[in-house]
Tab-separated table of C-alpha atoms in Angstrom:
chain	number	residue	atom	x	y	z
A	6	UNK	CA	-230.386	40.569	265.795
A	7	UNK	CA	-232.649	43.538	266.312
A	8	UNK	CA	-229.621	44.896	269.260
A	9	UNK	CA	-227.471	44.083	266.356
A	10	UNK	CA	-229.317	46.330	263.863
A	11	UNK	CA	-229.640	48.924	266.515
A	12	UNK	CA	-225.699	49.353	267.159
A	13	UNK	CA	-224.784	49.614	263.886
A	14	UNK	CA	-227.834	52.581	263.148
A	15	UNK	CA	-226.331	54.413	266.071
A	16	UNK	CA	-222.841	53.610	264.775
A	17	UNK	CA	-224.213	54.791	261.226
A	18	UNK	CA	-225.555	57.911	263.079
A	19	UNK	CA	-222.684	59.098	265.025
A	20	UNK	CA	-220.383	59.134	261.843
A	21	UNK	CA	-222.835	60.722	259.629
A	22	UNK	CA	-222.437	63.265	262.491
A	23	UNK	CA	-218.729	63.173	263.082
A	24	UNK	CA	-218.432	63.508	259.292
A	25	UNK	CA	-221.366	66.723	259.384
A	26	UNK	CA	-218.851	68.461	261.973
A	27	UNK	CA	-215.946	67.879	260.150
A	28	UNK	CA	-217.137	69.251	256.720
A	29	UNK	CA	-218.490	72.095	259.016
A	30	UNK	CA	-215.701	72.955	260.308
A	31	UNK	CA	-213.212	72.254	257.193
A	32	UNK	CA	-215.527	74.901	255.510
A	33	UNK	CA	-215.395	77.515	258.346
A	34	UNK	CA	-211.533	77.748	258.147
A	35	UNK	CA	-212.138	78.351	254.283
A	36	UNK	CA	-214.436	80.276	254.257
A	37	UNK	CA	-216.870	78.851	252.649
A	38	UNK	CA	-219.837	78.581	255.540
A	39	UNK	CA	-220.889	80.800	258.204
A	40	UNK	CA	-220.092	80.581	261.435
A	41	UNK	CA	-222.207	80.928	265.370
A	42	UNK	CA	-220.238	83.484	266.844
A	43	UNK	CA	-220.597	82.889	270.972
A	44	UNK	CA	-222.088	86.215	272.513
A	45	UNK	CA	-219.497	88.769	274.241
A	46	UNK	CA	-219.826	87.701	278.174
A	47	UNK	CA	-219.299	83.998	277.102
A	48	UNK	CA	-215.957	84.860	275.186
A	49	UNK	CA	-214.568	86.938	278.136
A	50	UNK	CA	-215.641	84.027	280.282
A	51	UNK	CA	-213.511	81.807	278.320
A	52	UNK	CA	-210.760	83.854	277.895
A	53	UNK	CA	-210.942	84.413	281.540
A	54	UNK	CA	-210.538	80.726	282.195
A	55	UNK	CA	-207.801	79.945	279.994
A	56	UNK	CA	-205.647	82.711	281.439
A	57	UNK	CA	-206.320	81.569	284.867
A	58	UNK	CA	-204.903	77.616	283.895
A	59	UNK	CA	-202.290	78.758	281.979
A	60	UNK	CA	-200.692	81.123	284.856
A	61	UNK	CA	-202.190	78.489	287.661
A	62	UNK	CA	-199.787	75.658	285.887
A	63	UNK	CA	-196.629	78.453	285.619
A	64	UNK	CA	-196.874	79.191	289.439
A	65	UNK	CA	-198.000	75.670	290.258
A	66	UNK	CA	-194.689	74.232	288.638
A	67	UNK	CA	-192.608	77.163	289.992
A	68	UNK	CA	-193.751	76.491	293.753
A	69	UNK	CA	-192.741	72.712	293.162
A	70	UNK	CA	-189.167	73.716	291.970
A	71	UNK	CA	-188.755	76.561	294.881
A	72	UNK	CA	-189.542	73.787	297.444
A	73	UNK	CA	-187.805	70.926	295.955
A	74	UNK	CA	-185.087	72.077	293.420
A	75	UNK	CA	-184.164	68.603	292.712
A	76	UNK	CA	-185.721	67.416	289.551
A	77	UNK	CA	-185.234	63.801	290.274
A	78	UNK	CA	-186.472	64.086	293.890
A	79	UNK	CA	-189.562	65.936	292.332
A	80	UNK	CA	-189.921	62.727	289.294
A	81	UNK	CA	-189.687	60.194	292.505
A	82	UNK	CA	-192.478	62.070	294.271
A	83	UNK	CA	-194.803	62.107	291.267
A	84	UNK	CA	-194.109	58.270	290.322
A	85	UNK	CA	-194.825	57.185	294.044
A	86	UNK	CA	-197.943	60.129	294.164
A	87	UNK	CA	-199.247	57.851	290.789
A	88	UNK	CA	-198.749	54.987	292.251
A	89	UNK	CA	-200.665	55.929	295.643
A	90	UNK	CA	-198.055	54.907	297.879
A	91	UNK	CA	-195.744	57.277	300.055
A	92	UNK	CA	-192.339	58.297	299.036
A	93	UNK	CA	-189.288	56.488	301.082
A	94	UNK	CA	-187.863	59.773	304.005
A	95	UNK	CA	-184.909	60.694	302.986
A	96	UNK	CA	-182.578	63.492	304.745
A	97	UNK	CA	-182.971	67.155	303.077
A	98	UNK	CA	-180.178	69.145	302.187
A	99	UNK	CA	-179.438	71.203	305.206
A	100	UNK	CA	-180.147	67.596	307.180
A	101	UNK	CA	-177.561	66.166	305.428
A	102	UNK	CA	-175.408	68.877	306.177
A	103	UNK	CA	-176.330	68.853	309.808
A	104	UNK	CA	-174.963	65.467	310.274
A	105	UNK	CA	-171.602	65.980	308.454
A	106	UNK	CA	-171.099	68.284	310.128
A	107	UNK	CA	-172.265	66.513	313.719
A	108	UNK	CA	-169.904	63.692	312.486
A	109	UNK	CA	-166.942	66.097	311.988
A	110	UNK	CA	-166.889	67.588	315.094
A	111	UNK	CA	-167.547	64.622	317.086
A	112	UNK	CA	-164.530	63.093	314.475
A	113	UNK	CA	-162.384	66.015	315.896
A	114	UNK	CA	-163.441	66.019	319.523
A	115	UNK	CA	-166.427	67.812	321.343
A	116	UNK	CA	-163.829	69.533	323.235
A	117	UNK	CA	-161.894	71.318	320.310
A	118	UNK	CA	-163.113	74.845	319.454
A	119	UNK	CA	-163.568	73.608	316.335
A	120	UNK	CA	-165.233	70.204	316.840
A	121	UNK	CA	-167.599	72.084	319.532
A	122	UNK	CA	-168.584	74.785	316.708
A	123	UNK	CA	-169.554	72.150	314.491
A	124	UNK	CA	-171.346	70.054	316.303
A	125	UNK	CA	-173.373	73.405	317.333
A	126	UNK	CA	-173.756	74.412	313.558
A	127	UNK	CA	-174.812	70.816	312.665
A	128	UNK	CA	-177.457	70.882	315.195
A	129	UNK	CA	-178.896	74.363	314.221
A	130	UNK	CA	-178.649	73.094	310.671
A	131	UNK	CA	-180.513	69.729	311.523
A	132	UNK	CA	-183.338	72.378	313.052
A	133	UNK	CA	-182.981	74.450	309.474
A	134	UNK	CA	-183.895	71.270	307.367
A	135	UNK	CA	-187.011	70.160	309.878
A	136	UNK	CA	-187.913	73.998	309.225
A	137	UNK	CA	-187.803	73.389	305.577
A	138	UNK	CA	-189.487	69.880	305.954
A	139	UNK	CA	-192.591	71.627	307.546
A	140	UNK	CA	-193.023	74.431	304.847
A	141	UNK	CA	-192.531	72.007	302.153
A	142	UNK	CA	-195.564	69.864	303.653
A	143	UNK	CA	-197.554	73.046	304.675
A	144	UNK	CA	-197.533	74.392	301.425
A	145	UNK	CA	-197.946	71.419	299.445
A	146	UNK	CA	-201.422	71.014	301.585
A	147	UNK	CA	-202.823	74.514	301.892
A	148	UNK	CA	-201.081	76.087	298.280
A	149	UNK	CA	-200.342	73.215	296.087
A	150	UNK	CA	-203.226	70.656	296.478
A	151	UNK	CA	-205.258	73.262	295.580
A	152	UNK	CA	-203.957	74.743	292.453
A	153	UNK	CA	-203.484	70.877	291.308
A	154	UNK	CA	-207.512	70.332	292.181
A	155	UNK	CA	-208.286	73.149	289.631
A	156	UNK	CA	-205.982	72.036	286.711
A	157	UNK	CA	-207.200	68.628	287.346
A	158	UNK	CA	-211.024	68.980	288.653
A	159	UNK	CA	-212.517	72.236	287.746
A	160	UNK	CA	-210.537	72.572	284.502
A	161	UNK	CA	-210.807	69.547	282.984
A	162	UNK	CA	-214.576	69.570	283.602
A	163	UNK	CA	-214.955	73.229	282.091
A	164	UNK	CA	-212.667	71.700	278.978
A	165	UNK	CA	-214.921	68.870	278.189
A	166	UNK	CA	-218.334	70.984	278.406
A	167	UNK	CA	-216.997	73.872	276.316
A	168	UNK	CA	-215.636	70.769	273.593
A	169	UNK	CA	-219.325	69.701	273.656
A	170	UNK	CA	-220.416	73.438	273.214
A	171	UNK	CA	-218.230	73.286	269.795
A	172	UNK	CA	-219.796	70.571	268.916
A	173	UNK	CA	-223.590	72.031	269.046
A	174	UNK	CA	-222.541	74.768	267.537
A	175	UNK	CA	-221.198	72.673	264.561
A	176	UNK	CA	-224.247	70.762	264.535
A	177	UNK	CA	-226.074	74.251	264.436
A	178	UNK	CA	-224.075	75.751	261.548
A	179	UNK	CA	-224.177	71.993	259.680
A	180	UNK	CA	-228.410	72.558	260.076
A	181	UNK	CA	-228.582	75.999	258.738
A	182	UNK	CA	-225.905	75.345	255.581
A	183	UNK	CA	-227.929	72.430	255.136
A	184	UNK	CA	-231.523	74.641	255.393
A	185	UNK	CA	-229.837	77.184	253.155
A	186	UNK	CA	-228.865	74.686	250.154
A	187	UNK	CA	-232.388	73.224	250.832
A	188	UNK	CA	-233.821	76.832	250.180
A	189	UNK	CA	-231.454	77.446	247.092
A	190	UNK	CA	-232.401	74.204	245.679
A	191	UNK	CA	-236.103	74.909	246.009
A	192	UNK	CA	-236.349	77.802	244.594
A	193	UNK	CA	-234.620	76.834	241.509
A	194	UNK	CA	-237.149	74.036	241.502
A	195	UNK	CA	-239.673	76.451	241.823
A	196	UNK	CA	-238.481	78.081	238.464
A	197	UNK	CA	-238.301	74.879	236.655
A	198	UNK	CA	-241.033	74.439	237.445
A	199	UNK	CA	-242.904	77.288	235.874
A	200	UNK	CA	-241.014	75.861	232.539
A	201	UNK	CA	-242.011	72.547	232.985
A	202	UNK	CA	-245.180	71.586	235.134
A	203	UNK	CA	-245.125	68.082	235.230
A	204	UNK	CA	-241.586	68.099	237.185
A	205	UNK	CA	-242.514	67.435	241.157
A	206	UNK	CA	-239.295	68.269	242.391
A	207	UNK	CA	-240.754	71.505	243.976
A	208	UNK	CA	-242.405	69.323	246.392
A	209	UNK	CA	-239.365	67.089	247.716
A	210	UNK	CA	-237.599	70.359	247.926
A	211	UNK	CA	-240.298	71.725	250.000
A	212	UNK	CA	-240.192	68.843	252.207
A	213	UNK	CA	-236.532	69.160	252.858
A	214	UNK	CA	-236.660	72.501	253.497
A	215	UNK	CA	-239.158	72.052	256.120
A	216	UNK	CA	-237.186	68.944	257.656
A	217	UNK	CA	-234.002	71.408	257.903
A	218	UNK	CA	-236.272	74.124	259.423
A	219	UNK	CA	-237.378	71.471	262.572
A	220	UNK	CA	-233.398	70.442	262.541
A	221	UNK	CA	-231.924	74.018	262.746
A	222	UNK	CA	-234.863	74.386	265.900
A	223	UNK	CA	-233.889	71.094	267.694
A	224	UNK	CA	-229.827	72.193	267.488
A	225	UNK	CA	-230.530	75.859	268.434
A	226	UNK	CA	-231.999	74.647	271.204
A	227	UNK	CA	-229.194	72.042	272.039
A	228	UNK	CA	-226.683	74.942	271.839
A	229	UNK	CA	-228.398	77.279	273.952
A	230	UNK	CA	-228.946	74.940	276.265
A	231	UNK	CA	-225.270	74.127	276.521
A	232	UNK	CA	-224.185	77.636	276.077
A	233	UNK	CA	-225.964	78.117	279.788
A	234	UNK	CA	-223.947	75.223	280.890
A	235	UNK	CA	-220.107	76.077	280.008
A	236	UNK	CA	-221.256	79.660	281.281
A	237	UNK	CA	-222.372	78.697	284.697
A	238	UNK	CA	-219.359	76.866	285.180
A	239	UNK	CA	-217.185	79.471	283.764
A	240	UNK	CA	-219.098	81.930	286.378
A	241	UNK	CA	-217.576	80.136	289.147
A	242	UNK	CA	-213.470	81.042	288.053
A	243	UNK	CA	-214.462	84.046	290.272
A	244	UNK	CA	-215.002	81.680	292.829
A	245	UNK	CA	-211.709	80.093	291.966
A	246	UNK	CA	-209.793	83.078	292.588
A	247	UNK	CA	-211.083	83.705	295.780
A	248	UNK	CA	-210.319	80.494	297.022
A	249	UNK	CA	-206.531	80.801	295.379
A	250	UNK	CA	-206.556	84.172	296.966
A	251	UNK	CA	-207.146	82.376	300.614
A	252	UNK	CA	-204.432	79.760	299.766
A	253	UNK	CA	-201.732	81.809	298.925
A	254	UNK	CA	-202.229	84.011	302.266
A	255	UNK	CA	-201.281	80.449	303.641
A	256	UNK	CA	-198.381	80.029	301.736
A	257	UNK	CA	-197.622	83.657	302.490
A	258	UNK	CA	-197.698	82.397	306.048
A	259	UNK	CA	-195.945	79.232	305.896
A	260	UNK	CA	-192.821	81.199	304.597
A	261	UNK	CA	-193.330	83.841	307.006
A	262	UNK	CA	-192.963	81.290	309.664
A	263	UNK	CA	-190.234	79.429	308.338
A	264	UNK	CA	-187.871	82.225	308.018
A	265	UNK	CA	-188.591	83.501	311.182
A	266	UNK	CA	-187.899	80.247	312.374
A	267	UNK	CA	-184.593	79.969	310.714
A	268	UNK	CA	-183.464	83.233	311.539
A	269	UNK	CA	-183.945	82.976	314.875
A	270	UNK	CA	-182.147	79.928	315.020
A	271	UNK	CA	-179.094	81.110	313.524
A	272	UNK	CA	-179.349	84.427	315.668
A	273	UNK	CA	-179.546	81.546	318.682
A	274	UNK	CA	-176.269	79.995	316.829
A	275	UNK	CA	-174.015	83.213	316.490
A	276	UNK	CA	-174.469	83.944	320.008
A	277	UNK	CA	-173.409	80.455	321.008
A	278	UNK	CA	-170.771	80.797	318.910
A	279	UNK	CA	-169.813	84.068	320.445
A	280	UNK	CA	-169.438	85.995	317.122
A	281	UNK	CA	-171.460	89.089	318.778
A	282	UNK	CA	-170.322	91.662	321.648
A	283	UNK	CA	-171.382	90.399	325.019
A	284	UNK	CA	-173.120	93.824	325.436
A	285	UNK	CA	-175.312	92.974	322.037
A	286	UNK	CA	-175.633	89.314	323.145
A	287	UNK	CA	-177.683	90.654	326.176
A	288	UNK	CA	-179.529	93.294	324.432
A	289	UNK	CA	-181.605	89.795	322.673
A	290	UNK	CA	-181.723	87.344	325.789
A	291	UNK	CA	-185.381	88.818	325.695
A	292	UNK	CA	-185.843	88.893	322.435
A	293	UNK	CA	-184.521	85.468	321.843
A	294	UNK	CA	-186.916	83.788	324.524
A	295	UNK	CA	-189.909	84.890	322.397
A	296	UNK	CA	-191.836	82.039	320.760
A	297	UNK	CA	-190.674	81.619	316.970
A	298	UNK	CA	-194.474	81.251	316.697
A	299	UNK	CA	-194.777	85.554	317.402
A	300	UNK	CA	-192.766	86.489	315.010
A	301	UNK	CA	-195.079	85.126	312.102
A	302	UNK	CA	-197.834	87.698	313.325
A	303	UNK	CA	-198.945	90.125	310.824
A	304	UNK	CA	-196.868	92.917	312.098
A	305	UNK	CA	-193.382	91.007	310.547
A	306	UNK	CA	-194.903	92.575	307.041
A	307	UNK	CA	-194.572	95.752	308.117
A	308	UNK	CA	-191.141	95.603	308.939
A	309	UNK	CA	-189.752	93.061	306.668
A	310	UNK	CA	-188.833	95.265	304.402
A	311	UNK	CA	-185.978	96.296	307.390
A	312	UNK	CA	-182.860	94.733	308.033
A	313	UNK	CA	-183.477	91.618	309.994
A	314	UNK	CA	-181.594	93.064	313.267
A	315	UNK	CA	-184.792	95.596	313.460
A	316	UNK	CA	-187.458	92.282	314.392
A	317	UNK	CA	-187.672	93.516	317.982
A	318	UNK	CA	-188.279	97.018	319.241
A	319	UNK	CA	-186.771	95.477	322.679
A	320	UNK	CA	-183.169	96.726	321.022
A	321	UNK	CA	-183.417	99.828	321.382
A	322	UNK	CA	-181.790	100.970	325.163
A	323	UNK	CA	-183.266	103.496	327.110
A	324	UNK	CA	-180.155	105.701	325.996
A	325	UNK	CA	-181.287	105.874	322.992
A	326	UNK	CA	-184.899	107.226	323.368
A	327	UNK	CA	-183.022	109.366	325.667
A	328	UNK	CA	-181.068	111.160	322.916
A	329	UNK	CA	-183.284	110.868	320.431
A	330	UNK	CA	-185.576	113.062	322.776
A	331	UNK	CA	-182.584	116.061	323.000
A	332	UNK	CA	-180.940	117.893	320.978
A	333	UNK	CA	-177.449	116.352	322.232
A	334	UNK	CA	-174.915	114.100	320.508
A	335	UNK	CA	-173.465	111.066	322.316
A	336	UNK	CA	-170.695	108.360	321.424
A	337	UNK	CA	-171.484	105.139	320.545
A	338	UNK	CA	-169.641	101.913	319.809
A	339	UNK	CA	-171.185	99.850	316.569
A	340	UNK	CA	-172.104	96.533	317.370
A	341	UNK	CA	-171.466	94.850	313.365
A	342	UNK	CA	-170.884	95.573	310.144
A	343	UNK	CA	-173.594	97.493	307.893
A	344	UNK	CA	-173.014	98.304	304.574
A	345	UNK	CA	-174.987	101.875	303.127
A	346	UNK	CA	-178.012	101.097	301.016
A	347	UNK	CA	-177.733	104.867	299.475
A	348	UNK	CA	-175.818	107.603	299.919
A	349	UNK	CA	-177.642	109.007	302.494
A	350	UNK	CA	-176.624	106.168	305.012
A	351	UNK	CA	-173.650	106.140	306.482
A	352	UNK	CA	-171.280	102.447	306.624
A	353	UNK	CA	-170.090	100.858	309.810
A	354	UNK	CA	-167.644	98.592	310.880
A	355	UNK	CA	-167.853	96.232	314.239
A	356	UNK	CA	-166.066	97.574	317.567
A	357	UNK	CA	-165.605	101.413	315.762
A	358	UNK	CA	-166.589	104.286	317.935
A	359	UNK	CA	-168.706	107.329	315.988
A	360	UNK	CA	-170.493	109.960	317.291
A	361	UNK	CA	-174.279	110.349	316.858
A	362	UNK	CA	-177.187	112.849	317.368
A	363	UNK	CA	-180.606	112.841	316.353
A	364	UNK	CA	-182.167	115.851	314.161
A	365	UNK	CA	-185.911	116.431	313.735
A	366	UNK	CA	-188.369	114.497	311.706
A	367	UNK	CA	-185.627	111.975	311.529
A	368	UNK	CA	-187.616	108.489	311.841
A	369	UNK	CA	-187.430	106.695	314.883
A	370	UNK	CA	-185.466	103.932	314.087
A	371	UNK	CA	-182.304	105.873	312.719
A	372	UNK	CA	-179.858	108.685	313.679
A	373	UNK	CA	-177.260	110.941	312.924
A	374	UNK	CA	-173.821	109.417	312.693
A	375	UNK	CA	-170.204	111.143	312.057
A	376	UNK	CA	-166.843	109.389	311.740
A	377	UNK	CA	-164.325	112.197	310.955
A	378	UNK	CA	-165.424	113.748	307.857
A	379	UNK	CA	-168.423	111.238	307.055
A	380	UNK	CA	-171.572	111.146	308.223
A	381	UNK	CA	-174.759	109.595	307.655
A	382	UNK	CA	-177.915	107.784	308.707
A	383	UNK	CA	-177.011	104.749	310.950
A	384	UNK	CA	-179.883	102.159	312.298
A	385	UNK	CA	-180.189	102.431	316.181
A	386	UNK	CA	-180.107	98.913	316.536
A	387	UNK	CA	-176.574	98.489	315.275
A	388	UNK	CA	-175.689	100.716	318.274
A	389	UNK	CA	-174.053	100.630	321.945
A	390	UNK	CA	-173.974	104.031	323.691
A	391	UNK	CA	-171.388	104.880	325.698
A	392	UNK	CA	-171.394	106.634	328.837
């Protein structure tokens, strides 16, 4: 009986309360009762959180749809992720396409042209969506998991302490509207009472006003206390940042790698196909012999902003430093195609012969090329000298 009593006090309580806030707060948004305003560094703190979940969740999502575009395949993965148990392994795209394309040639005969040059693609393919398998696991581990633990850890926690800080400051502002009407009240019993003496409503007043004066104390120091709280956790975003800064170096990494990967394996492809001049084919024997593994170093950022056929210095022939050393001009066969980013550069087709020189403070990896009445910068590597 007496547990009995107790439950429904406390459930008396905690609606008198719930009831206190919502009047509070009904009153705020009309204006009709003051409001705690939270000091300057705690506002930036919050606003500093919020902005970092809301753009967390846009690249969070973003990443997922860059490495799977599939919706469905991304719903499967999240129903099975739920459900703690592991998604059935299914063939990616450019697996799938791999073995078509194995099939077909095999289909046709190994010993067609054709069948031979797609069982080669299928297989380089087949490499391509192992590639892609790798970064998609990578990432999901060093980038993903991450962002996920703060929207779902970190977050959530800062969400529910900051919903309890609103609620001590309600409880504040409820105490000192309530101390305020207590006031009012007894000083207009105060001036009754001058009128009529034998009224003792001055002293319930009086009491009231000193019960709102120890409640106002007791919530300030709730709300100051929690106030500390959400801020100490909303310190530590900084740290957040720092550790998202870390992850997406990974990521930054993990792509690195797998397009190094995959363009090395369909440099490795074009040569078996025999799309390239023999001369250019043994210009990258070295090159292609280099672990994928080196081309990920940090030096690929400072050249990836160069066509892909500039990856390895090892291109450029002796003949080449030669003339760019003098003052000369030499012809040259192109190796490929290159189309002219600007009007400075100067377009090439495969197999043509054009003449080119170097001038001064030209940079190192271009010269001076002339085809009739054009000319232009041309990349070095796109070049054969002739003797």
């Amino acid at each position: 009986m007496n547990i009995m009593d107790f439950n429904v006090k406390k459930l008396a309580a905690d609606a008198g309360t719930f009831l206190s806030r919502a009047v509070q707060f009904t009153e705020e948004k009309l204006g009709q009762a003051e409001k705690t305003e939270l000091d300057a560094h705690l506002e930036n703190l919050l606003s500093k959180a919020e902005c970092t979940k809301l753009w967390t969740e846009k690249i969070m999502k973003q990443t997922e749809v860059l490495l799977q575009p599939n919706p469905n395949a991304r719903i499967e993965e999240f129903v099975y992720e739920k459900l703690d148990r592991k998604a059935p392994s299914r063939m990616n795209n450019p697996e799938l396409l791999g073995q078509y394309m194995i099939d077909a040639g095999n289909e046709f005969g190994p010993g067609t042209a054709y069948g031979n040059a797609l069982i080669k693609c299928g297989e380089t393919q087949k490499r391509i969506g192992a590639a892609d398998r790798e970064l998609i696991q990578t990432s999901a581990i060093n980038f993903l998991t991450p962002l996920r633990n703060f929207i779902e850890g970190d977050y959530k926690t800062i969400t529910k302490e900051r919903k309890l800080l609103q609620n001590k400051r309600l409880d504040l502002d409820a105490a000192k509207t309530r101390l305020k009407k207590a006031k009012v009240a007894e000083a207009r019993a105060a001036q009754l009472n001058i009128s009529q003496p034998e009224d003792n409503n001055i002293m319930i007043w009086a009491e009231e006003v000193t019960k709102s004066e120890q409640e106002v104390r007791i919530t300030q120091s709730e709300f100051d206390r929690q106030a500390e709280i959400t801020r100490l956790l909303l310190e530590g975003i900084s740290s957040t940042h720092a550790h998202h800064l870390r992850c997406l170096n990974d990521f930054v990494e993990a792509q690195m790698t797998y397009y190094a990967q995959c363009y090395q394996y369909m440099l490795d492809l074009q040569k078996q196909l025999g799309s390239f001049p023999s001369t250019f084919l043994s210009n990258n024997n070295q090159s292609s012999t280099t672990p994928v593994q080196s081309v990920s170093s940090p030096s690929v950022l400072a050249s990836a902003s160069a066509s892909l056929p500039s990856v390895s210095n090892s291109m450029v022939t002796s003949g080449l430093s030669e003339l760019k050393s003098s003052s000369g001009s030499r012809k040259a066969r192109v190796l490929y195609d290159y189309d002219a980013a600007n009007s400075s550069e100067l377009s090439l087709l495969a197999d043509e012969v054009i003449t080119v020189y170097s001038i001064p403070g030209m940079d190192s990896d271009w010269l001076m090329g002339e085809r009739g009445n054009q000319k232009g910068k041309v990349p070095i590597t796109y070049l054969e000298l002739l003797n």
